[in-house]
Backbone as a ProteinNet text record, in pm:
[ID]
protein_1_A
[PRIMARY]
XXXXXXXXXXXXXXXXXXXXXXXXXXXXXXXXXXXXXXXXXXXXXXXXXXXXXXXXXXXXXXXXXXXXXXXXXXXXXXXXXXXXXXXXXXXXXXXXXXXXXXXXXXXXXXXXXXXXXXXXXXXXXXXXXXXXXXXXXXXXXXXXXXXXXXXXXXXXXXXXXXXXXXXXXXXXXXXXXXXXXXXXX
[TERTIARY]
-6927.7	-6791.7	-6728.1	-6608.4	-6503.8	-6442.9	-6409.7	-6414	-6252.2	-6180	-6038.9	-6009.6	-5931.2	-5912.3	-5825.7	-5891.9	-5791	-5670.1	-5661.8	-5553.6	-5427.6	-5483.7	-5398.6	-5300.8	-5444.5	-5353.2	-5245.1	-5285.7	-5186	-5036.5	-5060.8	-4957.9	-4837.2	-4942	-4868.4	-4779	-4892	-4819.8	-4674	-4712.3	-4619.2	-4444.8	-4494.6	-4402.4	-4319.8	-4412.7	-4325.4	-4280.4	-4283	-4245.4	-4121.7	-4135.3	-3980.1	-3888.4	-3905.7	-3794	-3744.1	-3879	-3803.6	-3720.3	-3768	-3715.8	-3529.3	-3544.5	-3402.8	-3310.7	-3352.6	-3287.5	-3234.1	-3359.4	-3271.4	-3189.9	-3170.8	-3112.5	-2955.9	-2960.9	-2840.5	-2760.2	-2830.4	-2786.2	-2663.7	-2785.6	-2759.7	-2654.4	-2506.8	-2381.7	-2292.2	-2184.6	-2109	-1968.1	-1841.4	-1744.1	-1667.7	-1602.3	-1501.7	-1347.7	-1281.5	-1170.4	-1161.7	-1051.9	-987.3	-953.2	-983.3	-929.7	-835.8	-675.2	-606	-567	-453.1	-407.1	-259.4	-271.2	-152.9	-21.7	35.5	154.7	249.4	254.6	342.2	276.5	174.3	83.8	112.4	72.9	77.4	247.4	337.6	466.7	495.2	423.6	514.4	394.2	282.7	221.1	294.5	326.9	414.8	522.5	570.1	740	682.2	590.3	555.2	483.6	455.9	362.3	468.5	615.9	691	796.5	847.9	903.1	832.7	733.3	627.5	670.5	616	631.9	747.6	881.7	1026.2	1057.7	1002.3	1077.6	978	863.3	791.4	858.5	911	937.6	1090.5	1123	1318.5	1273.7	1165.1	1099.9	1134.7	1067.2	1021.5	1147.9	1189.4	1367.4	1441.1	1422.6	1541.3	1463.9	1335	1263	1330.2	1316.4	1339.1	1481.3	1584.4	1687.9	1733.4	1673.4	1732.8	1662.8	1549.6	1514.3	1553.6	1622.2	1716.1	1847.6	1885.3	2038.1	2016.9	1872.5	1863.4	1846.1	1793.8	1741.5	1845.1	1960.2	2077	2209.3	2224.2	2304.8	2298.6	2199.4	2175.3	2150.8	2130.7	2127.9	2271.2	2360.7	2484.3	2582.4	2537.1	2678.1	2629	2484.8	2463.5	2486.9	2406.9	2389.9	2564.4	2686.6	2818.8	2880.2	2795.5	2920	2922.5	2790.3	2788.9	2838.9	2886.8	2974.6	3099.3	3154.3	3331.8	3292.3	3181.3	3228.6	3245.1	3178.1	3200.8	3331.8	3383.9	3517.7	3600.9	3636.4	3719.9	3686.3	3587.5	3592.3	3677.9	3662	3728.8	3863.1	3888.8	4045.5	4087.2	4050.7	4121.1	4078.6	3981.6	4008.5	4092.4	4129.2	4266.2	4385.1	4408.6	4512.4	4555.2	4434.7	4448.8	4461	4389.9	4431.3	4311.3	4215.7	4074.5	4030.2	3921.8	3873.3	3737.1	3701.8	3566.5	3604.6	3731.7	3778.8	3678.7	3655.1	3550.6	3454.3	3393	3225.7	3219.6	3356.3	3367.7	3400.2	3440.7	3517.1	3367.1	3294	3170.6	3036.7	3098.6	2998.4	3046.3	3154.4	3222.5	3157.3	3175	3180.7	3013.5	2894.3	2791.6	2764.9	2835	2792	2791.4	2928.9	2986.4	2889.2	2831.8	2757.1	2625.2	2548.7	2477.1	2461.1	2530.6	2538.2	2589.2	2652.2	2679.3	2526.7	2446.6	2302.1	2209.5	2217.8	2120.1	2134.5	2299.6	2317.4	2293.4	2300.7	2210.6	2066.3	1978.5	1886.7	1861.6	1922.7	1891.7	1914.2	2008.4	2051.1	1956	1923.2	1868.6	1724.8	1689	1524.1	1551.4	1635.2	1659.9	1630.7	1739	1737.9	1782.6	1750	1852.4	1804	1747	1723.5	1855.8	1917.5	2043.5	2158.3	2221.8	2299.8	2400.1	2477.3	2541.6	2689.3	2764.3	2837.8	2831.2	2771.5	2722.3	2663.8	2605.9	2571.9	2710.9	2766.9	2905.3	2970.2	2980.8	3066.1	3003.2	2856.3	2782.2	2819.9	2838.9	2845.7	2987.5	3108.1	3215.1	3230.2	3140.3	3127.6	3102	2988.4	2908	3001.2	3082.4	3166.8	3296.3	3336.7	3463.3	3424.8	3268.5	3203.4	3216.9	3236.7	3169.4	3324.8	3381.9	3519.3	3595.7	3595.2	3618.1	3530.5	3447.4	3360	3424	3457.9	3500.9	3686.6	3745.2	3902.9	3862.7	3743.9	3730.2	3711.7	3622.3	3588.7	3714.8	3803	3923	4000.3	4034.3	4093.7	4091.6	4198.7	4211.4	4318.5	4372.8	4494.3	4599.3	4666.1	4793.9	4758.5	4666	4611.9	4725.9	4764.6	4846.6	4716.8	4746.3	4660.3	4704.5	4761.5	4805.9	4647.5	4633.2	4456.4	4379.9	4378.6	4296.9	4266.4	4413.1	4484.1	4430.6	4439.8	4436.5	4278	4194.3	4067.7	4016.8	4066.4	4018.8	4040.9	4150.7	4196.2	4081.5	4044.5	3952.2	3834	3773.8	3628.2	3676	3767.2	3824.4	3837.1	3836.1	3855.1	3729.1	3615.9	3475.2	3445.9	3465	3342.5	3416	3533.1	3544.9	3512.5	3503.1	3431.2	3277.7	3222.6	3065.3	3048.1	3103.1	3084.8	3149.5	3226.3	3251.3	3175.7	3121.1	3024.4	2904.9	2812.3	2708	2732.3	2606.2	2582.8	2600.8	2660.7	2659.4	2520.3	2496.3	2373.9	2383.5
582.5	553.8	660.4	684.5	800	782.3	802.1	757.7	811.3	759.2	813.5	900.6	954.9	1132.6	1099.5	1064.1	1049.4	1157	1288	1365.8	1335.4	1298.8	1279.8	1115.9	1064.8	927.9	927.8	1018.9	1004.2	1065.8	1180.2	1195.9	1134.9	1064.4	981	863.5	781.1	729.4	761.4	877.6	934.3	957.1	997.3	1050.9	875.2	782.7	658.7	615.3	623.2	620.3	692.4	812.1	858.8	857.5	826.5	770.8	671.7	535.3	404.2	454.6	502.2	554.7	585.4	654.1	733.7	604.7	588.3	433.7	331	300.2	206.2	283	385.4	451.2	457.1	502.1	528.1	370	303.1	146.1	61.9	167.3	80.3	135	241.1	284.4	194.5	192.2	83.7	157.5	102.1	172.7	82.1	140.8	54.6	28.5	-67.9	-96.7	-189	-225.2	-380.4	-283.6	-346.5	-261.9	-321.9	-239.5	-267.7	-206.6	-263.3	-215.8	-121.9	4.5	118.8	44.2	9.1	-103.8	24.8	156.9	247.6	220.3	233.9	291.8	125.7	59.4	-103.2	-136.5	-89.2	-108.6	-5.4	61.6	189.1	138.3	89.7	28.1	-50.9	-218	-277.4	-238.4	-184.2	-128.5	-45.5	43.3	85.5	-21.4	-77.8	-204.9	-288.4	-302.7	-358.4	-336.9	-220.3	-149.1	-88.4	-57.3	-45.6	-185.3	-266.2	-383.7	-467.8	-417.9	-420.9	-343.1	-226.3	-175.9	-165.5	-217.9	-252.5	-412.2	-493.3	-619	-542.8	-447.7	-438.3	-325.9	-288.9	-154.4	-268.7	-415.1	-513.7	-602.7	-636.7	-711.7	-618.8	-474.4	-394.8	-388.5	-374.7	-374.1	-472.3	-569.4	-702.7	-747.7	-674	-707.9	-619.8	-470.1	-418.4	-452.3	-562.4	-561.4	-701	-779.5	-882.3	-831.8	-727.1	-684.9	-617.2	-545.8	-501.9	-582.2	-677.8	-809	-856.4	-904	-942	-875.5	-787.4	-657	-582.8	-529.6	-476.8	-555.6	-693.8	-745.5	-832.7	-823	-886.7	-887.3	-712.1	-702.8	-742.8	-646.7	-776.7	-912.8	-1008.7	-1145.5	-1156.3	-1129.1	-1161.9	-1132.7	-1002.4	-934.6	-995.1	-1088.3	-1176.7	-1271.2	-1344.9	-1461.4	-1402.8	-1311.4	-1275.5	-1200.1	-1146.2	-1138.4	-1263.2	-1326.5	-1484.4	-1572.4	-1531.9	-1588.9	-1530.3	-1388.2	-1314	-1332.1	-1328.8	-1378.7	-1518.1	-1613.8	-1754	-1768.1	-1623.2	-1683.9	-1582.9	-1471	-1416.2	-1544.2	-1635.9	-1763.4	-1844.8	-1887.1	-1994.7	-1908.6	-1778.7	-1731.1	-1687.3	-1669.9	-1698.8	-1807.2	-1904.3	-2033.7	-2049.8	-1965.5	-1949.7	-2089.4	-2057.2	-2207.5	-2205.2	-2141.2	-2119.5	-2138.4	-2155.8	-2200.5	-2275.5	-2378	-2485.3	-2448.7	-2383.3	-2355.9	-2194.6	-2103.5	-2013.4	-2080	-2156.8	-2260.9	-2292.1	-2360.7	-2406	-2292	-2170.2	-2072.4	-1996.3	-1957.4	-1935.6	-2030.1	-2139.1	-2263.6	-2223.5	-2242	-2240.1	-2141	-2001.7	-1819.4	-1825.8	-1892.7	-1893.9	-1985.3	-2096	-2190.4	-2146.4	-2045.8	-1982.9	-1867.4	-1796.8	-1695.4	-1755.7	-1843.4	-1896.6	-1929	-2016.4	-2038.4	-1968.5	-1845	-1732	-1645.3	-1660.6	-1544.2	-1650.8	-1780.2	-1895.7	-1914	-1871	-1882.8	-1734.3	-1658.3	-1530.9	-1515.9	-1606.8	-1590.6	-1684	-1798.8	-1882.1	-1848.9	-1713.6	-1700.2	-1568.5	-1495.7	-1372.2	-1472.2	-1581.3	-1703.8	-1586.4	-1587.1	-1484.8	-1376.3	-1324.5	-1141.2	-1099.3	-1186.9	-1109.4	-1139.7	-1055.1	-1048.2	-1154.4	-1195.4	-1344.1	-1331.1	-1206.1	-1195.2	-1163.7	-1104.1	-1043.8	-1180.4	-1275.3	-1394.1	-1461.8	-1486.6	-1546	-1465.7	-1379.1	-1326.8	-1362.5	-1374.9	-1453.5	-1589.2	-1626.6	-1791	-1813.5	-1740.1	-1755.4	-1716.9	-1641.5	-1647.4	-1755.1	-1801.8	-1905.3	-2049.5	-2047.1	-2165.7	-2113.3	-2033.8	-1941.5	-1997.6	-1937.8	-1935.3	-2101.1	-2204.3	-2329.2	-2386.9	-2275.5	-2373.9	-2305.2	-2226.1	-2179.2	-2235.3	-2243.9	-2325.2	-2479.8	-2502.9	-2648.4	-2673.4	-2534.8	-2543.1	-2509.6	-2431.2	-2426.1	-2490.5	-2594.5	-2683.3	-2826.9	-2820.9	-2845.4	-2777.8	-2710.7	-2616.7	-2702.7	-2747.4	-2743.1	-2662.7	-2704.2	-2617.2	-2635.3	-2740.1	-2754.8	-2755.5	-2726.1	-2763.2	-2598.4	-2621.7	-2539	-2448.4	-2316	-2182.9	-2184.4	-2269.6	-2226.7	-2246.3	-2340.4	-2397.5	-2269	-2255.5	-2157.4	-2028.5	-1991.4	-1848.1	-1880.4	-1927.4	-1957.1	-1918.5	-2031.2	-2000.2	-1850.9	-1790.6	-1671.1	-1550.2	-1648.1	-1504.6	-1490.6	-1621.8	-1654.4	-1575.5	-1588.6	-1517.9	-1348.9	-1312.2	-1188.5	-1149.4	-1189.5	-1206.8	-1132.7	-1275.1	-1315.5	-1187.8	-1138	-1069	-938.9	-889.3	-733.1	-748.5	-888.4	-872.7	-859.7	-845.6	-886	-755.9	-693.5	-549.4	-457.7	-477.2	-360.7	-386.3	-484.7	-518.1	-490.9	-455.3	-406	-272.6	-212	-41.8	16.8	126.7	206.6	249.9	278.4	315.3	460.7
-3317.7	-3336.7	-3423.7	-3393.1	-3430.6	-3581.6	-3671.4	-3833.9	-3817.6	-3888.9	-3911.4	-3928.1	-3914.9	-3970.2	-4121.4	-4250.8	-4316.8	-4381.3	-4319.8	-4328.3	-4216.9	-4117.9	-4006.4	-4013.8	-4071.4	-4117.6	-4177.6	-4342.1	-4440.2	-4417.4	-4305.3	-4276.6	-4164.7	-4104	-4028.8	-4128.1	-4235.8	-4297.7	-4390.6	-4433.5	-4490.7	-4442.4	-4339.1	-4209.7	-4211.4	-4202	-4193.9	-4300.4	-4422.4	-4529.2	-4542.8	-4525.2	-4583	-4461.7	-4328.1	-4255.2	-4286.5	-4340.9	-4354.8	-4504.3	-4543.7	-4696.8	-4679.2	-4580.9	-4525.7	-4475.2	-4389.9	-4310	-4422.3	-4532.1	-4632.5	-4697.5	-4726.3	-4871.6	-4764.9	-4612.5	-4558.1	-4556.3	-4538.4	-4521.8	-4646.9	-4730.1	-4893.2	-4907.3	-4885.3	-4932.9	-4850.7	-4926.6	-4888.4	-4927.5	-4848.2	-4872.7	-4931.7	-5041.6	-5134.2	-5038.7	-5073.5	-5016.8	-4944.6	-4878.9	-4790.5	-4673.9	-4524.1	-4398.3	-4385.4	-4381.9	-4347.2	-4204.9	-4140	-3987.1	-4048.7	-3934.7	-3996.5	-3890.6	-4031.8	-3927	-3862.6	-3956	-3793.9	-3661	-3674.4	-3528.9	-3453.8	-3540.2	-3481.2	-3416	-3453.2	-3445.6	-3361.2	-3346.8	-3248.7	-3118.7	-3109.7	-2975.7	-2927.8	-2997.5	-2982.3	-2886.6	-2939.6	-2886.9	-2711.4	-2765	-2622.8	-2498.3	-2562.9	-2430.8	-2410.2	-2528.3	-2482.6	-2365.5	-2380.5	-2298.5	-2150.8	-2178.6	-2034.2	-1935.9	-2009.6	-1990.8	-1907.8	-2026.1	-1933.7	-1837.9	-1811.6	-1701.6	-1613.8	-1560.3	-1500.1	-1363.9	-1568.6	-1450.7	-1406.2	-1443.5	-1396.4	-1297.6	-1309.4	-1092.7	-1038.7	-1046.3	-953.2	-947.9	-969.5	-998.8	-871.6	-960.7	-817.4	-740.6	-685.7	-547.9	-466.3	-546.6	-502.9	-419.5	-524.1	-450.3	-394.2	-344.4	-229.7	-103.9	-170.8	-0.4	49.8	-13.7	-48.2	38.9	-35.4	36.1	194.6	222.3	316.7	435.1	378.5	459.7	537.9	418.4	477.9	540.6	485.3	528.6	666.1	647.3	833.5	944.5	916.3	1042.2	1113.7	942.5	957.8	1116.7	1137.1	1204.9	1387	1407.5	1509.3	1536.4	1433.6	1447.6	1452	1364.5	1366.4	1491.6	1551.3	1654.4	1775.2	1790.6	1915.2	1936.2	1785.2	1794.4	1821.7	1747.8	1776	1965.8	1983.8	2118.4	2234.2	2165.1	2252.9	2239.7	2102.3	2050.8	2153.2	2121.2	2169.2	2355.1	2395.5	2557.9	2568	2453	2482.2	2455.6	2391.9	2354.8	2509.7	2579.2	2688.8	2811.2	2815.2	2895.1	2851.8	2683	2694.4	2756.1	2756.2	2728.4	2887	2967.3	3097.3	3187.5	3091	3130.6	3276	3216.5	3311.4	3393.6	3486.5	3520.8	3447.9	3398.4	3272.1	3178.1	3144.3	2989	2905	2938.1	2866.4	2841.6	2935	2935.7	2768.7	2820.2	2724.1	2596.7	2545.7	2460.7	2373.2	2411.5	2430.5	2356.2	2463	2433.2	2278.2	2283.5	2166.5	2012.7	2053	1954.3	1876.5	2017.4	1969	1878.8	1935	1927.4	1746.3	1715	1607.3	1451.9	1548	1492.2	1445.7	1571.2	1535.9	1446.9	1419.9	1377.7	1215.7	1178.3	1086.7	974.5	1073.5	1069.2	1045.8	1141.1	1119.3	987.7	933.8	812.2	667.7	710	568.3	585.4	692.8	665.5	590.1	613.4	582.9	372.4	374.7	244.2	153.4	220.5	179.7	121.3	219.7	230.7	98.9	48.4	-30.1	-190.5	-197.3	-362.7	-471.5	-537.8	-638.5	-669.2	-548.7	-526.5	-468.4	-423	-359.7	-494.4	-516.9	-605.6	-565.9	-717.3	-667	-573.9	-607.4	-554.9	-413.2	-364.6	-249.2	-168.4	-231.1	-172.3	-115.7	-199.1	-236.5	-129.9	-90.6	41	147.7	191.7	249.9	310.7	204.2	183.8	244.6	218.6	255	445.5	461.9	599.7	680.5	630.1	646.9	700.8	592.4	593.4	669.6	673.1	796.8	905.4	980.5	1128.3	1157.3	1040.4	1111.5	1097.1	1036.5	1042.3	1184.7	1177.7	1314	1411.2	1459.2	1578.2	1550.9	1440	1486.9	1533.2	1527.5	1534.9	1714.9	1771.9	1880.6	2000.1	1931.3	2024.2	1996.8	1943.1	1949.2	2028.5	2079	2200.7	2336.7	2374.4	2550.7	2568.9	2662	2762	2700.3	2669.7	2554.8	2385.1	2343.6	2211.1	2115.7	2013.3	1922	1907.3	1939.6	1838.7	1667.4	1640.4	1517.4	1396.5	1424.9	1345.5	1373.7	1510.6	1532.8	1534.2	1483	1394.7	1284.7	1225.3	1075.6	1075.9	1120.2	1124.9	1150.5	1257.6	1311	1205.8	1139.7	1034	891.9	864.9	742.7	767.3	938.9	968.5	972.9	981.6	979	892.1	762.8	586.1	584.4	583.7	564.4	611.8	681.7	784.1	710.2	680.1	609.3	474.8	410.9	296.5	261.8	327.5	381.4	418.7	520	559.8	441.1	367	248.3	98.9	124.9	-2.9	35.6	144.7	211	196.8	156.2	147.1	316	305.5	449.9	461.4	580.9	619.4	753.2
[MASK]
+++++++++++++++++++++++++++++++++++++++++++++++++++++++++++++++++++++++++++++++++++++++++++++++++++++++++++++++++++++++++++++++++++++++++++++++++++++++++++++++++++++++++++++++++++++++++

């Protein structure tokens, strides 16, 4: 059997000695003082995570409502232009005193009803991404188209245009206020 090397030992021991030696002595210093937080740095993060923050939700706000206005805006003048072309076919049958009068009367009435419908679901589905005023000209259409479809289907052969002037003139209102409050494209 092999006997220790007691030089090799001692230096091994040794060797462990003044590391552990090192390790406690680094351990044992301690730093005087209270940690405080550097309230600039703390106050100027603040302010920046705050503001990140705000104009993050105000990117997403205006995302929101131009695609709100786009939504409703460009499809306006189609979905509208089919009702006044159905109007305007029904008033050259009263005024001819057509034998399709009724059926145009009718078609008019619905064109108007629909299109009334199609621009509240449209508004309905935007809720307050669409700006209020811009709704609000909306809305005034809305209620024009159904007041007109109902002065229409009031219409026979002796019935007064006067209601139905009146009406025609309100959706004529509605509809250039709606088109000049909508962005050009």
């Amino acid at each position: 059997m092999k006997l220790l090397n007691p030089r090799g030992f001692g230096l091994a021991s040794a060797t462990v000695a003044v590391g552990l030696g090192l390790v406690i002595a680094g351990c044992a210093n301690t730093v005087d003082g209270t940690p405080t937080v550097n309230q600039a740095e703390a106050t100027s993060y603040k302010a920046e995570a705050a503001t990140s923050s705000s104009a993050a939700a105000a990117s997403k706000a205006a995302a929101a409502q131009a695609k709100a206005i786009t939504d409703n805006c460009d499809p306006f003048r189609s979905t509208t232009g089919t009702a006044v072309d159905r109007y305007n076919d029904f008033v050259d049958a009263h005024d001819g005193q057509a034998a399709d009068q009724a059926d145009r009367r009718d078609g008019a009435a619905n064109a108007l009803d629909d299109a009334a419908h199609t621009v509240e679901t449209r508004v309905n589905a935007s809720g307050s991404d669409l700006p209020a005023d811009l709704a609000q000209k909306f809305t005034d259409y809305i209620a024009a188209a159904r007041g007109l479809a109902a002065e229409v289907r009031k219409m026979g052969n002796n019935s007064s245009v006067g209601p139905l002037n009146d009406a025609s003139h309100k959706v004529n209102d509605a509809l250039n206020a709606v088109r000049n409050a909508c962005p050009t494209r």
